[in-house]
GROMACS .gro file of C-alpha atoms in nm:
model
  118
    1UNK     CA    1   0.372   3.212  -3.239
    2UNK     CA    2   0.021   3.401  -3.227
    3UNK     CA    3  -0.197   3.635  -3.078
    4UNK     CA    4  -0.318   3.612  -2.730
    5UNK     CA    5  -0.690   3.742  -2.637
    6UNK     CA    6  -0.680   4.133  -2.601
    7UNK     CA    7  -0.387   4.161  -2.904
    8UNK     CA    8  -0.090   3.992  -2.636
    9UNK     CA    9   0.157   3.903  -2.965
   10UNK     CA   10   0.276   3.553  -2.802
   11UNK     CA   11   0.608   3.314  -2.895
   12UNK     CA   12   0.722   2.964  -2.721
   13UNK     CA   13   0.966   2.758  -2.856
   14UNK     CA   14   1.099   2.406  -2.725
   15UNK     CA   15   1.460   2.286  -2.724
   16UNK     CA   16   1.592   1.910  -2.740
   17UNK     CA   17   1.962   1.914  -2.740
   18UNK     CA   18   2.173   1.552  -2.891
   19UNK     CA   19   2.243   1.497  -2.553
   20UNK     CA   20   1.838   1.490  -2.417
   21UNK     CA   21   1.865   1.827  -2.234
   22UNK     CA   22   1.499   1.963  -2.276
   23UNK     CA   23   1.440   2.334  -2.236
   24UNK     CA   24   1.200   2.598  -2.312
   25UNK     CA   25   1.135   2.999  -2.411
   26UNK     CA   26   0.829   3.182  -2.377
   27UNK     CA   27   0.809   3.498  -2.508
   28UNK     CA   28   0.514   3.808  -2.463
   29UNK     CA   29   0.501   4.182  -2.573
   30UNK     CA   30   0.214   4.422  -2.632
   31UNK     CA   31   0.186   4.743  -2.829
   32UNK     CA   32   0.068   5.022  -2.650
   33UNK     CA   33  -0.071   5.312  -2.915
   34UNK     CA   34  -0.030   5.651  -2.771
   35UNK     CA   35  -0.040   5.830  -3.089
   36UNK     CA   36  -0.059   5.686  -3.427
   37UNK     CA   37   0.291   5.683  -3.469
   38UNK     CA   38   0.433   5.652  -3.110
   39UNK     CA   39   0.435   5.286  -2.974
   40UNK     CA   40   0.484   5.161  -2.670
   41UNK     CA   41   0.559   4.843  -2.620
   42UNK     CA   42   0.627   4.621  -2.279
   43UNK     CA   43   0.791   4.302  -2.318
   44UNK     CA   44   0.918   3.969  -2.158
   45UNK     CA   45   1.116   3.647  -2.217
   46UNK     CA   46   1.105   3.380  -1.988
   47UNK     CA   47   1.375   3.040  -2.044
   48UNK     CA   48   1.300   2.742  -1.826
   49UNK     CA   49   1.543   2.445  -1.819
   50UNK     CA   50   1.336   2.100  -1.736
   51UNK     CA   51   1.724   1.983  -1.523
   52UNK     CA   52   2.074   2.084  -1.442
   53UNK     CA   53   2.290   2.157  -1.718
   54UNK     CA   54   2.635   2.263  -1.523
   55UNK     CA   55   2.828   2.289  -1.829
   56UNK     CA   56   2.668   2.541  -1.988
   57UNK     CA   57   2.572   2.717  -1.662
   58UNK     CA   58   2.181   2.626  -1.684
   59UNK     CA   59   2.018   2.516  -1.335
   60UNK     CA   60   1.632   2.337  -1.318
   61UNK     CA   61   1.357   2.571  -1.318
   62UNK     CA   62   1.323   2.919  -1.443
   63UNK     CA   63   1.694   2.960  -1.560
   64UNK     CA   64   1.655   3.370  -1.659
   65UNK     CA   65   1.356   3.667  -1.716
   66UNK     CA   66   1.425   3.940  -1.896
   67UNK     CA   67   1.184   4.248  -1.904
   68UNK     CA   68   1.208   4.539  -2.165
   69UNK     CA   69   0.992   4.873  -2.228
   70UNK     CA   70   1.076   5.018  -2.597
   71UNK     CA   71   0.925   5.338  -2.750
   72UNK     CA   72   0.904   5.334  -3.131
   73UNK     CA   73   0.834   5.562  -3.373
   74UNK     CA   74   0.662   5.446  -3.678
   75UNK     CA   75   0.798   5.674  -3.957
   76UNK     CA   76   0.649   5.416  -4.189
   77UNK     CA   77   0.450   5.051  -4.130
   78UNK     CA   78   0.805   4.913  -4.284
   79UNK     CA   79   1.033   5.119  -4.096
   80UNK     CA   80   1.021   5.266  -3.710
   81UNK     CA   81   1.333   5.363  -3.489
   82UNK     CA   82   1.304   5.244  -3.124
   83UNK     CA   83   1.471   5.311  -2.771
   84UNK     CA   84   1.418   5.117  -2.422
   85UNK     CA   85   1.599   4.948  -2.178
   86UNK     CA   86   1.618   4.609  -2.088
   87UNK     CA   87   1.669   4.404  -1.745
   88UNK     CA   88   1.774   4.047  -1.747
   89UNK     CA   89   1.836   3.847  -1.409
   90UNK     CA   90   1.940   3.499  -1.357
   91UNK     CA   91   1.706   3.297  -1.129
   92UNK     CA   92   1.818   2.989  -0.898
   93UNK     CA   93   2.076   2.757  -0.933
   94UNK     CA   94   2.188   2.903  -1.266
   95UNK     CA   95   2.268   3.239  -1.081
   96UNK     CA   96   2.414   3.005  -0.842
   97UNK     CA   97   2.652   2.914  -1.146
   98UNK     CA   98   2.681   3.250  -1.271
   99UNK     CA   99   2.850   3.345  -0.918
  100UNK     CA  100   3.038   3.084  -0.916
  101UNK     CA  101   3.195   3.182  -1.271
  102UNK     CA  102   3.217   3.537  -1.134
  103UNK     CA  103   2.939   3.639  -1.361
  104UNK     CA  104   2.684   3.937  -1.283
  105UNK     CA  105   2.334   3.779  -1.202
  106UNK     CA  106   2.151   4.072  -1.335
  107UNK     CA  107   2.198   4.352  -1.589
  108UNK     CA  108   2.042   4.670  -1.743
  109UNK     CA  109   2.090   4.790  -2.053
  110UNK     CA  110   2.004   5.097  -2.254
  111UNK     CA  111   1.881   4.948  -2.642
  112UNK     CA  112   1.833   5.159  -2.961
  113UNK     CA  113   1.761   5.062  -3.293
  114UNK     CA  114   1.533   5.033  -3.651
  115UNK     CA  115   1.250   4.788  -3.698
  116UNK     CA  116   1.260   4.716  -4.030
  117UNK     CA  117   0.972   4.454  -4.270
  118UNK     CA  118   1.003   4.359  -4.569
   0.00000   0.00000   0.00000
């Protein structure tokens, strides 16, 4: 988890399951200022699956991206409702699987919430 050159807040994590499945998550988002209390902020998740994991719907390769684009307003640093949407798609053989299940390959959604630090 860091910072990436021009303030990119950056996350990867790495997955070994008991059964030697090895997969991965990298995650990205910025925030874009356009007042002092209104944030923008673009984001993405990408999960990559190093082989075919057919029971739990996971093919090789980029397994699923999902983009987002919240606006938040920070009432305080501690405390800042938000709205966006989101779009997730399956990629490759693990849409494959997800039509095979009957499963939509992509989705939108409408998100609200609270940021909240402690």
């Amino acid at each position: 988890e860091g910072v990436a050159p021009y303030w990119f807040e950056t996350t990867g994590a790495l997955f070994l399951s008991d059964e030697g499945e090895f997969s991965a998550r990298f995650e990205g988002s910025y925030d874009a200022r356009l007042t002092q209390r209104f944030i923008l902020q673009p984001s993405a998740e990408i999960n990559v699956s190093v082989e075919d994991v057919p029971e739990l719907g996971l093919g090789a390769g980029l397994t699923d991206i999902e983009l987002g684009l919240s606006l938040r307003y920070d009432i305080t640093r501690t405390f800042a409702p938000y709205v966006g949407v989101s779009y997730e798609t399956k990629l490759g053989d693990t849409a494959d699987y997800a039509r095979a299940d009957g499963e939509d390959v992509s989705d939108t959604r409408l998100v609200f919430g609270v940021r909240a630090r402690f």
